[in-house]
Amino acid sequence: MSSLRTRAEAVVVIGGGAAGMMAAGTAAAEGCRVVLLEPNEKLGRKLRITGKGRCNVTNDAPVRDVIAAVRRNPKFLYSALSAFPPADVMAFFEGIGVPLKTERGRRVFPVSDSANDVADRLGAWLRESGVRIEHARAEALFLDEAGAIRAVKTDRGEVACGSAVICTGGVSYPGTGSTGDGYALAASVGHRVISPEPSLVPLESPDDFCAELAGLAPRNVTLTLLEDDKPVYSELGEMLFSHFGVTGPLVLSASAHMRFGEGRAYRLLIDFKPALTEEKLDERIRRDFEKYKNRDFGNALDELAPRSLIPVLVRLSRIAPEKKVHSVTREERRTLVHLFKAFPVRVSGPRPIAEAIVTRGGVDVRQVDPRTMASKLVPGLYFAGEVLDVDAYTGGFNLQIAWSTGRCAGVHAGKE
């Protein structure tokens, strides 16, 4: 394979994901020679599987709402998000030939429902902008006598540059190329890296009934996360039971509040009937019980709960399934009401970080200029996207961070 050669004034972007493609195309628009290094054959490998293959491009929200959705270091992102907010991101994609639509929760998707369309159009935009795409892996950063970036070493040779942008992502979904390379590159030139942890990740539970309920996807339920018995998150939405525990949008967002490895005890409470107070729910149950007063208790909940949930509710209520409904006591009914309103799920920990949607942790943002994404330690070095210690809820917010920081880094690396 031939070695790479470039002029020193080139901008080298390391990583061809969402942030990297945005940074490369933006720097090219500044009139720079740009080399994009991506070891995968296709650009945007992780982007192509986001949103279950539909790609939740952004969230059609004002900047203040995006900031509110950021779990780590939200203030750091204010400048980048303000310079390239969701409205501008949407206009950008429409402008390069990706028609968009907005769905529930202000989530923005391509009209085609195809993440491949998003990645492919970005790739075409790069080529039209004159970006040189090289399928090579960055292995080291070389600095000059003044400590500034002068070249990037790859597995195909050395690439001379005037500035470099690290956009290698985190360590979630390593099969897409997110293997933590950027952390090592940053650390090699003095940057502090906050130890990566999973965020937006499914949760494991020791409760056997989760496997029994696998495939049940309750909608319009309220999920509350308790940390050491104190509520730290509560939201209405949907979730999914699995053989290992629980997942789905509510669970993934709840996981962003969890501090794994710090000895904290976590559990979840599910309100299956959030539209009803306990009193109203009790009235509803009494009406059903009156209607089916001669049935066995185990056969009297069909109008109150999904079929797969009924045996679990019966078991946890400790009411004998063969007990006639007319014999169920007031206290037993209260127990049933409480189960509907605060169904308990214990949490033993997260699924492996490889299954997380994003990585919490990364390059310490205190060593990065929030106005430019430039390193405060190494002149000519920039960062963008998930490699930084920033993460947010589901709903398009993490991709919005990638677009905004990528655009910011591309603009300023190009100017330099």
XYZ file of C-alpha atoms in Angstrom:
416
model
C 0.000 0.000 0.000
C 1.343 3.397 -0.927
C 2.385 5.804 1.787
C 0.524 9.053 2.412
C 2.018 12.423 1.530
C 0.537 15.861 2.173
C 1.644 19.434 2.493
C 2.224 20.740 5.987
C -0.609 23.274 5.697
C -3.210 20.511 5.416
C -5.885 19.863 8.029
C -5.951 16.201 9.066
C -9.221 14.919 10.543
C -8.878 11.637 12.428
C -12.094 9.646 12.311
C -14.834 9.488 9.691
C -17.896 9.432 11.920
C -20.501 12.163 12.371
C -18.191 14.714 14.012
C -15.273 13.876 11.718
C -17.242 14.238 8.509
C -18.688 17.546 9.681
C -15.234 18.826 10.714
C -13.611 17.755 7.435
C -16.273 19.255 5.185
C -16.322 22.479 7.185
C -12.531 22.872 7.063
C -12.630 22.277 3.306
C -15.218 25.052 3.014
C -12.627 27.347 4.624
C -10.456 26.712 1.565
C -8.090 24.224 3.199
C -6.569 21.031 1.923
C -8.223 18.386 4.104
C -7.289 14.756 4.632
C -9.829 12.554 6.425
C -8.369 9.406 7.991
C -10.845 6.547 8.457
C -9.739 2.896 8.750
C -13.171 1.501 7.840
C -14.079 1.000 4.189
C -17.245 3.039 4.692
C -17.565 6.387 6.396
C -20.004 6.759 9.282
C -20.196 3.127 10.364
C -21.768 3.991 13.724
C -23.935 6.703 12.172
C -25.442 4.070 9.878
C -26.889 2.099 12.816
C -28.136 4.997 14.946
C -31.840 5.266 15.648
C -32.237 1.557 14.796
C -30.995 2.330 11.313
C -33.228 5.396 10.885
C -30.745 8.013 12.222
C -32.211 10.506 14.687
C -30.302 13.401 13.094
C -31.054 16.011 15.767
C -33.797 17.322 18.019
C -35.790 20.325 16.783
C -35.309 22.190 20.045
C -33.877 25.557 21.084
C -30.299 25.578 22.339
C -31.409 25.904 25.964
C -33.314 22.606 25.695
C -30.344 20.853 24.115
C -28.146 22.124 26.943
C -30.709 20.837 29.466
C -30.463 17.381 27.874
C -26.664 17.214 28.281
C -25.605 15.163 31.297
C -21.862 15.917 31.376
C -20.324 19.391 31.040
C -23.301 21.152 29.419
C -21.820 24.671 29.802
C -18.796 23.627 27.754
C -21.065 23.131 24.735
C -22.922 26.443 24.855
C -20.733 28.269 22.342
C -20.593 25.439 19.788
C -24.336 24.752 20.037
C -25.182 28.430 19.709
C -23.019 28.754 16.588
C -24.588 25.686 14.930
C -27.965 24.983 16.584
C -30.516 22.324 15.571
C -32.277 24.677 13.132
C -28.992 25.190 11.257
C -28.240 21.466 11.314
C -31.632 20.764 9.772
C -31.068 23.419 7.098
C -27.638 21.935 6.366
C -28.987 18.432 5.752
C -31.863 19.685 3.650
C -29.280 21.665 1.680
C -27.143 18.617 0.865
C -30.148 16.589 -0.256
C -31.456 14.886 2.894
C -35.158 15.774 3.352
C -36.153 15.636 7.017
C -39.246 15.065 9.123
C -39.981 15.729 12.790
C -41.633 13.095 14.969
C -42.792 12.716 18.568
C -40.477 14.339 21.090
C -39.184 16.711 18.375
C -36.935 13.931 17.086
C -35.747 14.643 13.550
C -35.280 11.824 11.021
C -34.610 11.611 7.290
C -37.856 11.254 5.312
C -36.429 8.021 3.885
C -36.003 6.550 7.406
C -32.544 5.471 6.255
C -29.373 6.231 8.195
C -27.421 5.105 5.136
C -28.872 8.015 3.188
C -27.523 10.443 5.791
C -24.037 8.904 5.798
C -23.916 8.574 2.011
C -24.933 12.191 1.391
C -22.316 13.371 3.901
C -19.716 11.338 2.026
C -20.799 12.876 -1.278
C -20.632 16.343 0.301
C -17.044 15.656 1.409
C -15.986 14.564 -2.058
C -17.714 17.561 -3.647
C -15.877 19.793 -1.144
C -12.522 18.342 -2.159
C -11.813 16.356 1.012
C -9.264 13.618 0.442
C -10.457 10.430 2.142
C -7.746 7.983 3.131
C -8.533 4.601 4.669
C -5.762 4.577 7.245
C -5.541 4.350 11.030
C -3.860 7.134 13.007
C -1.200 5.749 15.340
C 0.641 8.779 16.770
C 0.862 12.563 16.794
C 4.151 14.306 15.990
C 4.912 17.750 17.412
C 7.464 20.337 16.297
C 10.102 22.030 18.488
C 7.502 24.516 19.757
C 5.148 21.701 20.813
C 2.650 22.272 17.965
C 1.155 19.607 15.710
C 3.289 18.935 12.623
C 2.220 15.446 11.472
C 0.086 12.382 12.122
C 1.626 8.931 11.892
C -0.639 6.306 10.316
C -0.359 2.647 9.441
C 0.357 3.827 5.879
C 2.937 6.462 6.625
C 3.252 9.996 7.947
C 0.789 12.784 7.107
C 2.186 16.305 7.466
C -0.316 18.884 8.688
C -0.800 22.352 10.073
C -3.644 21.222 12.342
C -5.344 17.982 13.333
C -8.832 17.220 14.633
C -9.419 14.091 16.720
C -12.945 12.749 16.108
C -12.515 9.073 16.913
C -15.584 8.644 19.139
C -15.681 6.656 22.374
C -15.596 2.917 23.011
C -19.245 1.969 22.511
C -20.050 -0.290 19.553
C -16.360 -1.164 18.952
C -17.358 -3.134 15.850
C -17.962 0.197 14.121
C -14.399 1.326 14.781
C -14.923 3.118 18.116
C -12.032 1.486 19.909
C -10.722 4.340 22.047
C -7.823 5.243 19.737
C -8.447 8.939 20.268
C -7.999 8.635 24.016
C -4.507 7.210 23.526
C -3.599 9.918 21.004
C -4.803 12.668 23.356
C -3.016 11.178 26.373
C 0.229 10.839 24.410
C 0.488 14.626 24.106
C -0.446 15.385 27.706
C -4.249 15.469 27.734
C -6.119 14.048 30.701
C -8.679 11.390 29.781
C -11.634 10.763 32.093
C -12.080 6.990 32.363
C -14.818 5.917 29.916
C -18.054 4.405 31.230
C -21.255 3.315 29.486
C -24.048 5.858 29.090
C -27.421 5.339 27.462
C -27.019 1.653 28.144
C -29.467 -1.186 28.903
C -29.605 -2.309 32.537
C -29.251 -5.778 33.990
C -31.542 -7.013 36.755
C -31.372 -10.002 39.114
C -35.191 -10.268 39.010
C -36.239 -13.489 37.259
C -39.491 -11.973 36.036
C -37.588 -9.785 33.518
C -36.831 -12.849 31.399
C -40.436 -13.947 31.851
C -41.574 -10.553 30.521
C -38.993 -10.409 27.703
C -40.497 -8.660 24.700
C -43.095 -6.710 26.701
C -42.819 -3.053 25.632
C -45.007 -0.881 27.885
C -45.847 2.548 26.443
C -46.969 5.673 28.286
C -45.533 4.504 31.583
C -43.574 6.580 34.070
C -40.153 5.247 35.027
C -38.499 6.489 38.223
C -34.858 5.785 39.062
C -33.910 5.591 42.728
C -30.303 6.030 43.837
C -29.853 4.857 47.422
C -33.672 5.124 47.722
C -33.727 8.759 46.535
C -35.440 9.630 43.214
C -32.925 11.040 40.715
C -34.870 10.663 37.451
C -38.520 10.283 36.454
C -40.009 10.445 32.965
C -43.014 9.325 30.920
C -42.408 7.226 27.828
C -41.723 3.667 26.731
C -39.402 0.847 27.715
C -38.738 -2.814 27.000
C -38.228 -5.913 29.146
C -35.436 -8.237 28.042
C -33.923 -11.551 29.070
C -31.162 -9.693 30.960
C -33.251 -6.895 32.484
C -34.674 -3.747 30.896
C -33.931 -1.403 28.012
C -35.744 1.075 25.763
C -35.767 4.906 25.674
C -36.741 5.501 29.326
C -34.166 3.028 30.629
C -31.387 4.393 28.438
C -32.056 7.942 29.640
C -32.203 6.758 33.257
C -28.792 5.111 32.851
C -27.273 8.516 32.061
C -27.917 9.430 35.717
C -26.204 6.375 37.164
C -22.704 6.413 38.621
C -21.508 2.889 38.179
C -18.642 1.623 40.284
C -19.227 4.071 43.137
C -21.084 1.680 45.429
C -24.487 3.226 44.727
C -27.618 1.075 44.957
C -30.112 1.541 42.126
C -33.640 0.359 41.507
C -36.465 1.295 39.186
C -40.153 1.895 39.846
C -42.612 1.627 36.951
C -45.977 3.353 37.058
C -48.108 1.383 34.605
C -51.090 3.692 35.161
C -49.639 7.242 35.312
C -52.945 8.841 34.255
C -54.705 7.513 37.362
C -54.159 8.405 40.998
C -54.076 5.514 43.440
C -57.630 6.383 44.478
C -58.923 6.389 40.878
C -57.081 3.174 40.104
C -58.566 1.532 43.184
C -62.026 2.555 41.980
C -61.289 1.043 38.571
C -60.096 -2.211 40.140
C -63.177 -2.388 42.359
C -65.436 -1.997 39.307
C -63.607 -4.826 37.536
C -63.744 -6.975 40.640
C -67.471 -6.405 40.926
C -67.893 -7.438 37.294
C -65.814 -10.588 37.771
C -66.567 -11.276 41.444
C -66.953 -15.016 40.949
C -63.726 -15.443 38.984
C -60.415 -16.605 40.376
C -58.131 -13.635 41.092
C -55.582 -14.918 38.568
C -58.193 -14.650 35.799
C -59.626 -11.241 36.717
C -56.956 -8.802 35.490
C -57.331 -9.112 31.722
C -58.691 -5.570 31.331
C -56.034 -4.056 33.595
C -52.715 -5.456 32.385
C -50.995 -7.095 29.391
C -51.370 -10.877 29.443
C -47.679 -11.597 30.075
C -47.623 -9.198 33.033
C -50.598 -10.747 34.850
C -48.843 -13.843 36.303
C -46.017 -11.620 37.591
C -48.441 -9.184 39.208
C -50.323 -12.079 40.814
C -47.113 -13.593 42.136
C -45.737 -10.318 43.535
C -49.080 -9.409 45.117
C -48.941 -12.647 47.148
C -52.647 -13.056 46.562
C -53.473 -16.691 45.840
C -54.341 -16.938 42.106
C -57.244 -19.315 42.861
C -58.767 -16.932 45.413
C -62.200 -15.709 44.372
C -62.274 -12.025 43.529
C -65.109 -11.313 45.945
C -62.842 -12.577 48.737
C -59.919 -10.237 47.967
C -59.455 -7.944 50.960
C -59.036 -4.189 50.946
C -55.396 -4.529 52.004
C -54.723 -7.024 49.243
C -56.321 -4.648 46.748
C -54.082 -1.841 48.020
C -51.057 -4.054 47.419
C -52.209 -4.592 43.840
C -52.721 -0.847 43.331
C -49.201 -0.205 44.617
C -47.769 -2.753 42.185
C -49.450 -1.021 39.260
C -48.205 2.377 40.430
C -44.705 1.414 41.630
C -43.702 -1.883 40.057
C -40.172 -2.584 41.395
C -37.220 -3.679 39.253
C -33.828 -4.142 40.891
C -30.703 -3.073 38.997
C -27.486 -5.061 39.283
C -25.509 -2.978 36.807
C -25.192 -1.870 33.186
C -24.759 -4.041 30.142
C -21.173 -4.026 28.754
C -19.911 -0.675 27.481
C -19.754 -2.161 23.989
C -23.578 -2.135 24.033
C -23.876 1.489 25.178
C -25.172 4.060 22.704
C -22.575 6.589 23.835
C -19.585 6.764 26.137
C -19.472 8.867 29.274
C -15.952 10.158 29.912
C -13.204 11.033 27.467
C -10.897 13.995 26.892
C -11.164 16.388 29.831
C -12.970 19.470 28.531
C -11.121 21.712 30.989
C -8.121 21.329 28.674
C -10.124 22.299 25.551
C -11.214 25.802 24.511
C -15.051 25.695 24.286
C -15.113 28.518 21.714
C -12.919 26.695 19.193
C -12.566 23.054 20.360
C -8.797 23.683 20.349
C -6.431 22.001 22.763
C -5.143 24.333 25.459
C -1.965 22.253 25.576
C -1.004 21.584 21.954
C -1.272 24.306 19.284
C -3.009 23.040 16.171
C -4.819 20.166 17.901
C -8.634 20.046 18.080
C -11.297 17.669 19.354
C -14.924 17.021 18.393
C -17.715 14.588 19.164
C -17.868 11.657 21.535
C -14.110 11.614 22.206
C -14.832 14.581 24.526
C -16.222 14.121 28.035
C -19.770 15.120 27.069
C -22.926 13.036 26.679
C -26.660 13.622 26.583
C -30.034 11.894 26.625
C -31.461 10.003 23.670
C -33.543 11.946 21.181
C -30.979 13.290 18.717
C -29.018 15.292 21.276
C -25.764 13.330 21.014
C -25.657 13.675 17.238
C -26.402 17.383 17.639
C -23.300 17.592 19.864
C -21.285 15.824 17.139
C -22.478 18.215 14.411
C -21.931 21.356 16.512
C -18.498 20.460 17.878
C -17.433 19.094 14.487
C -18.466 22.318 12.760
C -16.712 24.403 15.429
C -13.473 22.417 15.217
C -13.542 22.439 11.417
C -13.994 26.199 11.205
C -11.126 27.006 13.573
C -8.753 24.273 12.397
C -9.300 25.580 8.875
C -8.583 29.148 9.882
C -5.422 28.089 11.648
